[in-house]
mmCIF file of C-alpha atoms in Angstrom:
data_model
loop_
_atom_site.group_PDB
_atom_site.id
_atom_site.type_symbol
_atom_site.label_atom_id
_atom_site.label_comp_id
_atom_site.label_asym_id
_atom_site.label_seq_id
_atom_site.Cartn_x
_atom_site.Cartn_y
_atom_site.Cartn_z
ATOM 1 C CA MET A 1 62.560 36.378 -4.682
ATOM 2 C CA ARG A 2 64.031 35.611 -1.284
ATOM 3 C CA ALA A 3 67.826 35.461 -1.317
ATOM 4 C CA THR A 4 69.566 32.099 -1.304
ATOM 5 C CA ALA A 5 70.235 32.334 2.410
ATOM 6 C CA ILE A 6 69.143 28.789 3.171
ATOM 7 C CA LEU A 7 71.783 27.296 0.898
ATOM 8 C CA PHE A 8 74.617 29.626 1.856
ATOM 9 C CA ALA A 9 73.900 29.633 5.600
ATOM 10 C CA ALA A 10 75.063 26.030 5.649
ATOM 11 C CA LEU A 11 78.645 27.275 5.370
ATOM 12 C CA ALA A 12 78.641 28.003 9.076
ATOM 13 C CA LEU A 13 78.466 24.315 9.984
ATOM 14 C CA GLY A 14 81.677 23.465 8.146
ATOM 15 C CA PHE A 15 81.147 19.752 7.516
ATOM 16 C CA ALA A 16 84.176 17.748 6.336
ATOM 17 C CA ALA A 17 82.860 16.772 2.926
ATOM 18 C CA CYS A 18 84.465 14.364 0.508
ATOM 19 C CA GLU A 19 85.285 15.644 -2.983
ATOM 20 C CA GLY A 20 84.265 12.383 -4.601
ATOM 21 C CA ILE A 21 85.362 11.622 -8.149
ATOM 22 C CA ASP A 22 85.892 14.295 -10.789
ATOM 23 C CA THR A 23 83.969 13.293 -13.906
ATOM 24 C CA ASP A 24 83.972 16.544 -15.805
ATOM 25 C CA ASP A 25 82.201 15.195 -18.893
ATOM 26 C CA HIS A 26 79.343 13.820 -16.762
ATOM 27 C CA GLN A 27 80.197 10.279 -17.720
ATOM 28 C CA GLN A 28 80.635 7.432 -15.265
ATOM 29 C CA GLY A 29 84.281 7.153 -14.225
ATOM 30 C CA ASP A 30 86.182 4.593 -12.215
ATOM 31 C CA ALA A 31 87.005 5.147 -8.604
ATOM 32 C CA GLY A 32 90.628 6.022 -9.287
ATOM 33 C CA PRO A 33 93.837 4.247 -8.325
ATOM 34 C CA ASP A 34 93.647 5.018 -4.620
ATOM 35 C CA ALA A 35 89.998 4.176 -4.062
ATOM 36 C CA ASP A 36 89.286 1.369 -1.609
ATOM 37 C CA THR A 37 86.051 -0.056 -2.861
ATOM 38 C CA ASP A 38 85.855 -2.603 -0.047
ATOM 39 C CA ALA A 39 86.943 -0.388 2.824
ATOM 40 C CA ASP A 40 84.996 -0.835 6.052
ATOM 41 C CA ALA A 41 81.651 -0.928 4.293
ATOM 42 C CA ASP A 42 79.935 -2.724 7.145
ATOM 43 C CA SER A 43 81.282 -0.598 9.952
ATOM 44 C CA ASP A 44 80.518 2.665 8.178
ATOM 45 C CA THR A 45 76.972 1.897 7.152
ATOM 46 C CA ASP A 46 75.829 0.232 10.359
ATOM 47 C CA ALA A 47 77.637 2.341 12.916
ATOM 48 C CA ASP A 48 74.719 4.255 14.348
ATOM 49 C CA THR A 49 71.206 3.259 15.265
ATOM 50 C CA ASP A 50 68.387 4.662 13.156
ATOM 51 C CA VAL A 51 70.025 7.476 11.230
ATOM 52 C CA ASP A 52 71.690 5.460 8.493
ATOM 53 C CA SER A 53 70.150 2.027 8.803
ATOM 54 C CA ASP A 54 69.915 0.298 5.457
ATOM 55 C CA THR A 55 68.710 -3.002 6.836
ATOM 56 C CA ASP A 56 66.134 -2.209 9.523
ATOM 57 C CA THR A 57 62.775 -1.421 7.953
ATOM 58 C CA ASP A 58 60.038 0.324 9.911
ATOM 59 C CA THR A 59 56.975 -1.742 9.150
ATOM 60 C CA ASP A 60 54.622 -0.224 11.714
ATOM 61 C CA ALA A 61 55.319 3.487 11.289
ATOM 62 C CA ASP A 62 51.777 4.318 10.207
ATOM 63 C CA GLY A 63 48.701 4.602 12.347
ATOM 64 C CA ASP A 64 50.208 4.358 15.840
ATOM 65 C CA ALA A 65 48.602 5.940 18.874
ATOM 66 C CA GLY A 66 51.358 8.539 19.264
ATOM 67 C CA VAL A 67 50.277 10.613 16.250
ATOM 68 C CA ILE A 68 48.634 13.992 16.839
ATOM 69 C CA GLU A 69 46.013 13.924 14.100
ATOM 70 C CA MET A 70 45.291 16.916 11.862
ATOM 71 C CA ASP A 71 41.827 17.564 10.419
ATOM 72 C CA CYS A 72 42.195 17.451 6.620
ATOM 73 C CA SER A 73 38.506 17.160 5.806
ATOM 74 C CA THR A 74 38.164 20.709 4.455
ATOM 75 C CA CYS A 75 41.141 20.840 2.062
ATOM 76 C CA THR A 76 41.859 19.355 -1.356
ATOM 77 C CA GLY A 77 45.184 17.564 -1.732
ATOM 78 C CA VAL A 78 45.316 17.505 -5.548
ATOM 79 C CA GLY A 79 46.298 20.366 -7.847
ATOM 80 C CA PRO A 80 49.035 22.859 -8.790
ATOM 81 C CA SER A 81 48.780 25.269 -5.859
ATOM 82 C CA LEU A 82 50.735 25.618 -2.622
ATOM 83 C CA GLU A 83 47.487 25.244 -0.687
ATOM 84 C CA ASN A 84 47.016 21.840 -2.310
ATOM 85 C CA MET A 85 50.689 20.984 -1.684
ATOM 86 C CA ILE A 86 50.435 21.541 2.068
ATOM 87 C CA CYS A 87 47.166 19.600 2.189
ATOM 88 C CA ALA A 88 48.748 16.693 0.274
ATOM 89 C CA PHE A 89 51.629 16.788 2.767
ATOM 90 C CA ASP A 90 48.947 16.292 5.454
ATOM 91 C CA MET A 91 49.857 19.431 7.385
ATOM 92 C CA CYS A 92 46.385 20.854 6.995
ATOM 93 C CA ASP A 93 45.649 22.653 10.266
ATOM 94 C CA ASP A 94 45.970 26.438 10.096
ATOM 95 C CA ALA A 95 46.512 26.507 13.850
ATOM 96 C CA TYR A 96 50.041 25.142 13.326
ATOM 97 C CA LEU A 97 51.080 26.319 9.832
ATOM 98 C CA VAL A 98 52.807 29.723 9.754
ATOM 99 C CA GLN A 99 54.572 29.876 6.353
ATOM 100 C CA ASN A 100 54.215 28.091 2.993
ATOM 101 C CA GLU A 101 56.522 29.333 0.193
ATOM 102 C CA PHE A 102 58.166 27.761 -2.863
ATOM 103 C CA GLU A 103 60.929 29.281 -4.956
ATOM 104 C CA SER A 104 63.742 28.658 -7.422
ATOM 105 C CA LEU A 105 67.286 29.632 -6.464
ATOM 106 C CA LEU A 106 68.264 30.417 -10.074
ATOM 107 C CA ALA A 107 66.526 31.921 -13.068
ATOM 108 C CA LEU A 108 65.018 29.053 -15.076
ATOM 109 C CA GLU A 109 65.346 28.689 -18.836
ATOM 110 C CA TYR A 110 63.333 25.611 -19.818
ATOM 111 C CA PHE A 111 60.543 25.375 -17.258
ATOM 112 C CA THR A 112 58.890 27.541 -14.614
ATOM 113 C CA VAL A 113 58.770 27.410 -10.828
ATOM 114 C CA GLU A 114 55.127 26.406 -11.060
ATOM 115 C CA ASP A 115 56.113 23.424 -13.248
ATOM 116 C CA ALA A 116 58.389 22.132 -10.485
ATOM 117 C CA TYR A 117 55.706 21.242 -7.929
ATOM 118 C CA GLU A 118 52.231 19.718 -7.810
ATOM 119 C CA ALA A 119 49.941 17.814 -5.453
ATOM 120 C CA VAL A 120 48.807 14.509 -6.982
ATOM 121 C CA ASP A 121 46.897 11.399 -5.994
ATOM 122 C CA ARG A 122 49.514 9.101 -7.593
ATOM 123 C CA PHE A 123 52.913 9.337 -9.285
ATOM 124 C CA GLY A 124 53.254 6.744 -12.041
ATOM 125 C CA THR A 125 51.048 3.740 -12.629
ATOM 126 C CA VAL A 126 48.278 2.744 -10.233
ATOM 127 C CA THR A 127 49.904 -0.673 -9.763
ATOM 128 C CA ASN A 128 53.323 0.583 -8.608
ATOM 129 C CA ASP A 129 54.544 0.845 -4.994
ATOM 130 C CA LEU A 130 53.921 4.584 -4.713
ATOM 131 C CA ALA A 131 50.422 4.664 -3.244
ATOM 132 C CA PRO A 132 50.018 7.604 -0.837
ATOM 133 C CA LYS A 133 50.745 6.802 2.786
ATOM 134 C CA LYS A 134 48.050 9.088 4.152
ATOM 135 C CA ASN A 135 44.824 10.779 2.996
ATOM 136 C CA GLY A 136 45.051 9.756 -0.666
ATOM 137 C CA SER A 137 47.566 12.255 -2.097
ATOM 138 C CA TYR A 138 51.082 13.651 -1.736
ATOM 139 C CA ALA A 139 53.282 16.535 -2.825
ATOM 140 C CA LEU A 140 55.830 16.395 -5.660
ATOM 141 C CA MET A 141 58.788 18.712 -6.164
ATOM 142 C CA ALA A 142 61.420 18.363 -8.883
ATOM 143 C CA THR A 143 64.406 19.939 -10.606
ATOM 144 C CA GLY A 144 62.362 19.910 -13.803
ATOM 145 C CA HIS A 145 58.737 19.127 -14.563
ATOM 146 C CA ALA A 146 57.124 17.484 -11.548
ATOM 147 C CA VAL A 147 54.344 15.861 -13.584
ATOM 148 C CA GLY A 148 55.061 13.600 -16.543
ATOM 149 C CA THR A 149 57.508 10.875 -17.476
ATOM 150 C CA VAL A 150 60.229 12.903 -19.239
ATOM 151 C CA HIS A 151 62.710 14.378 -16.791
ATOM 152 C CA SER A 152 65.786 15.430 -18.764
ATOM 153 C CA THR A 153 65.937 19.177 -19.320
ATOM 154 C CA GLN A 154 68.199 20.946 -21.771
ATOM 155 C CA GLY A 155 71.586 22.249 -20.740
ATOM 156 C CA GLY A 156 72.967 25.636 -21.691
ATOM 157 C CA TYR A 157 73.232 27.235 -18.288
ATOM 158 C CA THR A 158 75.965 29.814 -17.983
ATOM 159 C CA ALA A 159 76.478 29.595 -14.228
ATOM 160 C CA GLY A 160 75.443 27.552 -11.237
ATOM 161 C CA ILE A 161 75.446 28.092 -7.482
ATOM 162 C CA ALA A 162 78.146 26.592 -5.282
ATOM 163 C CA ASP A 163 76.926 24.028 -2.785
ATOM 164 C CA PRO A 164 78.509 24.841 0.581
ATOM 165 C CA TRP A 165 77.673 21.323 1.808
ATOM 166 C CA ALA A 166 80.050 19.819 -0.784
ATOM 167 C CA GLU A 167 83.663 20.940 -1.103
ATOM 168 C CA SER A 168 84.245 19.684 -4.647
ATOM 169 C CA GLU A 169 84.867 22.419 -7.210
ATOM 170 C CA THR A 170 82.624 20.538 -9.667
ATOM 171 C CA ALA A 171 79.675 20.557 -7.269
ATOM 172 C CA LEU A 172 77.915 23.606 -8.699
ATOM 173 C CA THR A 173 74.163 23.263 -8.457
ATOM 174 C CA TRP A 174 71.427 23.997 -10.997
ATOM 175 C CA ASP A 175 67.638 23.997 -10.903
ATOM 176 C CA GLY A 176 67.616 24.339 -7.119
ATOM 177 C CA MET A 177 64.111 24.403 -5.644
ATOM 178 C CA GLU A 178 63.110 25.156 -2.073
ATOM 179 C CA TRP A 179 59.812 24.596 -0.316
ATOM 180 C CA ARG A 180 59.936 26.474 2.978
ATOM 181 C CA LEU A 181 57.410 25.753 5.717
ATOM 182 C CA ALA A 182 57.169 27.169 9.212
ATOM 183 C CA PHE A 183 55.115 25.729 12.046
ATOM 184 C CA VAL A 184 54.157 26.121 15.655
ATOM 185 C CA ALA A 185 54.301 22.679 17.258
ATOM 186 C CA PRO A 186 51.324 21.469 19.295
ATOM 187 C CA GLU A 187 51.951 21.742 23.037
ATOM 188 C CA GLU A 188 51.993 17.949 23.454
ATOM 189 C CA ALA A 189 54.374 17.333 20.531
ATOM 190 C CA LYS A 190 57.737 15.673 21.180
ATOM 191 C CA ALA A 191 58.761 15.075 17.548
ATOM 192 C CA PHE A 192 57.657 15.238 13.929
ATOM 193 C CA ARG A 193 58.128 12.882 10.999
ATOM 194 C CA PHE A 194 57.403 12.652 7.288
ATOM 195 C CA LYS A 195 57.671 10.086 4.527
ATOM 196 C CA TYR A 196 59.261 10.474 1.104
ATOM 197 C CA VAL A 197 60.775 8.855 -1.976
ATOM 198 C CA PHE A 198 63.736 10.415 -3.801
ATOM 199 C CA PHE A 199 64.125 9.711 -7.548
ATOM 200 C CA SER A 200 66.975 10.617 -9.874
ATOM 201 C CA GLU A 201 68.098 10.068 -13.443
ATOM 202 C CA GLU A 202 71.646 10.028 -12.037
ATOM 203 C CA TYR A 203 71.135 6.388 -10.933
ATOM 204 C CA ASP A 204 73.174 4.209 -11.550
ATOM 205 C CA ASP A 205 75.576 5.977 -13.915
ATOM 206 C CA TYR A 206 77.123 8.452 -11.496
ATOM 207 C CA ILE A 207 77.401 6.550 -8.215
ATOM 208 C CA SER A 208 80.477 7.643 -6.233
ATOM 209 C CA SER A 209 80.928 10.691 -8.450
ATOM 210 C CA THR A 210 80.319 14.374 -7.811
ATOM 211 C CA PHE A 211 77.324 14.320 -10.176
ATOM 212 C CA ASN A 212 75.067 13.598 -7.268
ATOM 213 C CA ASP A 213 71.706 15.420 -7.201
ATOM 214 C CA LYS A 214 70.547 15.814 -3.617
ATOM 215 C CA LEU A 215 67.551 16.291 -1.375
ATOM 216 C CA TYR A 216 68.376 18.352 1.696
ATOM 217 C CA VAL A 217 65.904 18.863 4.540
ATOM 218 C CA PHE A 218 66.931 21.788 6.744
ATOM 219 C CA LEU A 219 65.530 22.397 10.215
ATOM 220 C CA GLU A 220 65.695 25.664 12.141
ATOM 221 C CA ALA A 221 64.464 25.159 15.702
ATOM 222 C CA GLY A 222 65.611 26.457 19.050
ATOM 223 C CA SER A 223 65.569 22.937 20.485
ATOM 224 C CA THR A 224 68.057 21.680 17.857
ATOM 225 C CA ASN A 225 71.573 23.067 17.563
ATOM 226 C CA ASP A 226 70.506 26.302 19.322
ATOM 227 C CA GLY A 227 68.446 27.242 16.281
ATOM 228 C CA ALA A 228 71.284 26.919 13.754
ATOM 229 C CA LEU A 229 70.438 25.619 10.312
ATOM 230 C CA THR A 230 70.651 21.833 10.656
ATOM 231 C CA LEU A 231 70.425 19.195 7.947
ATOM 232 C CA ILE A 232 68.352 16.316 9.326
ATOM 233 C CA ASN A 233 68.085 13.721 6.533
ATOM 234 C CA PHE A 234 71.296 11.747 6.098
ATOM 235 C CA THR A 235 72.127 8.062 5.964
ATOM 236 C CA GLY A 236 74.996 5.640 5.584
ATOM 237 C CA CYS A 237 76.853 5.651 2.284
ATOM 238 C CA ARG A 238 76.541 3.218 -0.580
ATOM 239 C CA GLU A 239 80.315 2.933 -1.023
ATOM 240 C CA PRO A 240 81.776 4.544 2.111
ATOM 241 C CA GLY A 241 85.334 3.610 1.156
ATOM 242 C CA VAL A 242 84.994 5.587 -2.079
ATOM 243 C CA TYR A 243 82.513 8.419 -1.508
ATOM 244 C CA TRP A 244 81.039 10.143 1.536
ATOM 245 C CA ASP A 245 79.532 13.571 2.098
ATOM 246 C CA PHE A 246 80.618 14.292 5.653
ATOM 247 C CA VAL A 247 82.215 12.850 8.758
ATOM 248 C CA CYS A 248 80.166 13.433 11.896
ATOM 249 C CA GLU A 249 81.717 16.137 14.040
ATOM 250 C CA PRO A 250 81.509 16.229 17.844
ATOM 251 C CA GLY A 251 78.163 17.499 19.047
ATOM 252 C CA TYR A 252 76.348 17.354 15.724
ATOM 253 C CA PRO A 253 72.877 15.926 16.394
ATOM 254 C CA GLY A 254 71.664 12.588 15.105
ATOM 255 C CA CYS A 255 74.963 11.034 14.027
ATOM 256 C CA GLU A 256 77.855 9.120 15.578
ATOM 257 C CA GLU A 257 81.097 11.044 15.946
ATOM 258 C CA GLY A 258 83.763 10.098 13.413
ATOM 259 C CA GLU A 259 81.476 8.052 11.165
ATOM 260 C CA LYS A 260 80.938 8.752 7.444
ATOM 261 C CA TYR A 261 77.520 9.780 6.163
ATOM 262 C CA CYS A 262 75.817 10.586 2.877
ATOM 263 C CA TYR A 263 72.950 12.917 2.154
ATOM 264 C CA VAL A 264 69.811 11.561 0.521
ATOM 265 C CA ALA A 265 71.010 11.142 -3.056
ATOM 266 C CA ILE A 266 72.214 8.352 -5.323
ATOM 267 C CA ASN A 267 75.164 7.716 -2.986
ATOM 268 C CA SER A 268 72.905 6.978 -0.015
ATOM 269 C CA ALA A 269 73.016 3.400 1.243
ATOM 270 C CA LEU A 270 69.221 3.617 1.187
ATOM 271 C CA SER A 271 68.997 3.359 -2.603
ATOM 272 C CA ASP A 272 67.556 0.737 -4.929
ATOM 273 C CA CYS A 273 70.394 -0.670 -7.038
ATOM 274 C CA CYS A 274 69.653 -1.185 -10.733
ATOM 275 C CA TRP A 275 72.830 -2.644 -12.224
ATOM 276 C CA TYR A 276 75.839 -0.948 -10.610
ATOM 277 C CA ASP A 277 78.625 -3.393 -9.785
ATOM 278 C CA GLY A 278 76.219 -6.261 -10.367
ATOM 279 C CA CYS A 279 74.034 -5.155 -7.419
ATOM 280 C CA PRO A 280 75.835 -7.329 -4.827
ATOM 281 C CA ASP A 281 72.901 -7.034 -2.412
ATOM 282 C CA GLY A 282 70.376 -7.677 -5.158
ATOM 283 C CA PRO A 283 68.460 -5.276 -7.413
ATOM 284 C CA GLY A 284 66.032 -2.736 -6.030
ATOM 285 C CA THR A 285 62.570 -3.962 -5.190
ATOM 286 C CA THR A 286 60.484 -0.745 -5.214
ATOM 287 C CA ASP A 287 58.169 -0.663 -8.242
ATOM 288 C CA ILE A 288 58.292 2.914 -9.565
ATOM 289 C CA GLY A 289 56.645 2.124 -12.899
ATOM 290 C CA GLY A 290 55.252 5.013 -14.920
ATOM 291 C CA THR A 291 57.354 7.706 -13.230
ATOM 292 C CA GLY A 292 60.004 8.018 -15.951
ATOM 293 C CA PHE A 293 62.691 7.076 -13.409
ATOM 294 C CA GLU A 294 62.534 3.319 -13.973
ATOM 295 C CA CYS A 295 65.810 1.396 -13.824
ATOM 296 C CA ALA A 296 67.888 0.668 -16.889
ATOM 297 C CA ALA A 297 68.439 -3.033 -17.476
ATOM 298 C CA SER A 298 72.208 -2.620 -17.604
ATOM 299 C CA ASP A 299 75.040 -0.148 -18.154
ATOM 300 C CA MET A 300 73.912 0.484 -21.703
ATOM 301 C CA GLU A 301 74.420 3.422 -24.018
ATOM 302 C CA ASP A 302 71.184 5.219 -23.152
ATOM 303 C CA SER A 303 71.106 4.350 -19.445
ATOM 304 C CA ASP A 304 71.264 8.081 -18.647
ATOM 305 C CA MET A 305 67.618 8.269 -19.643
ATOM 306 C CA TYR A 306 66.601 5.902 -16.847
ATOM 307 C CA GLY A 307 67.010 6.145 -13.092
ATOM 308 C CA SER A 308 65.999 4.675 -9.749
ATOM 309 C CA SER A 309 64.863 5.729 -6.284
ATOM 310 C CA THR A 310 65.477 5.322 -2.600
ATOM 311 C CA GLY A 311 62.171 3.578 -2.093
ATOM 312 C CA TRP A 312 60.066 4.866 0.787
ATOM 313 C CA LEU A 313 61.994 6.576 3.581
ATOM 314 C CA GLN A 314 60.935 8.219 6.817
ATOM 315 C CA THR A 315 62.762 10.975 8.686
ATOM 316 C CA SER A 316 61.857 11.790 12.290
ATOM 317 C CA TRP A 317 63.243 14.531 14.533
ATOM 318 C CA PRO A 318 62.572 15.730 18.098
ATOM 319 C CA ILE A 319 60.854 19.041 18.722
ATOM 320 C CA ASP A 320 59.682 20.968 21.781
ATOM 321 C CA GLY A 321 55.959 21.392 22.274
ATOM 322 C CA GLY A 322 54.777 24.899 21.440
ATOM 323 C CA GLU A 323 57.985 26.051 19.725
ATOM 324 C CA MET A 324 58.095 27.704 16.317
ATOM 325 C CA PHE A 325 60.338 26.009 13.765
ATOM 326 C CA SER A 326 60.913 25.871 10.015
ATOM 327 C CA LEU A 327 61.574 23.088 7.531
ATOM 328 C CA THR A 328 63.096 23.735 4.122
ATOM 329 C CA PHE A 329 62.931 20.992 1.512
ATOM 330 C CA HIS A 330 65.719 21.696 -0.967
ATOM 331 C CA ILE A 331 66.337 19.674 -4.153
ATOM 332 C CA HIS A 332 68.942 20.434 -6.831
ATOM 333 C CA ASP A 333 70.859 19.062 -9.791
ATOM 334 C CA THR A 334 74.611 18.766 -9.273
ATOM 335 C CA GLY A 335 77.271 19.337 -11.951
ATOM 336 C CA ASP A 336 74.772 20.459 -14.601
ATOM 337 C CA GLY A 337 71.049 20.957 -15.089
ATOM 338 C CA VAL A 338 70.437 18.119 -17.543
ATOM 339 C CA PHE A 339 69.442 14.978 -15.642
ATOM 340 C CA ASP A 340 66.634 15.723 -13.207
ATOM 341 C CA SER A 341 65.602 14.487 -9.786
ATOM 342 C CA GLU A 342 62.297 14.488 -7.920
ATOM 343 C CA VAL A 343 60.811 13.721 -4.523
ATOM 344 C CA ILE A 344 57.456 12.584 -3.165
ATOM 345 C CA LEU A 345 56.658 14.191 0.214
ATOM 346 C CA ASP A 346 53.855 12.710 2.284
ATOM 347 C CA ALA A 347 52.373 12.065 5.723
ATOM 348 C CA PHE A 348 53.780 14.874 7.854
ATOM 349 C CA GLU A 349 52.834 14.130 11.460
ATOM 350 C CA PHE A 350 53.450 15.530 14.922
ATOM 351 C CA LEU A 351 54.209 12.843 17.491
ATOM 352 C CA LYS A 352 53.615 12.545 21.228
ATOM 353 C CA ASP A 353 56.812 10.536 21.693
ATOM 354 C CA PRO A 354 60.386 11.429 20.627
ATOM 355 C CA GLU A 355 61.848 9.901 17.459
ATOM 356 C CA GLN A 356 65.003 10.645 15.487
ATOM 357 C CA GLY A 357 66.631 9.293 12.337
ATOM 358 C CA THR A 358 66.106 8.275 8.727
ATOM 359 C CA VAL A 359 64.952 4.745 8.020
ATOM 360 C CA PRO A 360 63.401 2.800 5.142
ATOM 361 C CA ILE A 361 59.714 1.923 5.470
ATOM 362 C CA GLU A 362 57.378 -0.367 3.591
#
């Protein structure tokens, strides 16, 4: 097993992370006496352009002339193999793919690494809003069983791994999974992008707490940050006066200096609200029926067994034509290994024009 270098290398970037709320019993707590639940919500979530937009939806992201098309006619994008995973992710040209590996960062007790990923033609019911965006299938990866509708795994872990991207002492991680891909970009490429949906059983019970399962996407490319490990999927925060993951430092790519940001997790502004705080902007509208992450109707006793999602998101990032680069998709449980999270990954594309940021799409 490769060492956990991807996770620990993030220490070098030294983000100013917020400790959030300590809820040691993994129960929803209040924001505490000093929390400003109204503080500068508009300015913090709308400060930059595309990176954290929770209002601007990209409705024409698919099928534009700037896409460098891959030939996927000879591969099968359904099944429990890494070959099927990369095909379902639509990166199906061997001329550009250099590495395709999947691993767990901890020894697993209640499921296997192979249980945690699969290429499928649909997640949930055929009438939900999760139809594939390209070529009829997509990749799943999870902190438990990727396929099925039951996502809570048993506890009983004796130790977790510290998350260097979160300073809280309670932010130990469990069930961490990494899918590491390396590519050579086409000579005419100026950027890449991919589409995804993040799901978690942590919705809506643990908003603004440190129990905050996350999806990190790490880039290593000479054209970004001089090749340093760089996290590229972050957004505005759901309650920026209460919880944020980092404040943008000078020179960090893709964010506005001094503004607060959240990683893709339940505290992202790009999340479908179920019942939290009465859903002041309205309840989520993405139908995720049949996934096992459907919203609870209210803050009821068994709401932990439900969840929600971000809806469809798209992350784009600039790249130099012809350069070699790697992407690591990292998902983990935070605080314990009980309530699981999952992600759909779809429609990886090289682009002829530069793009950068994370936005919601239809």
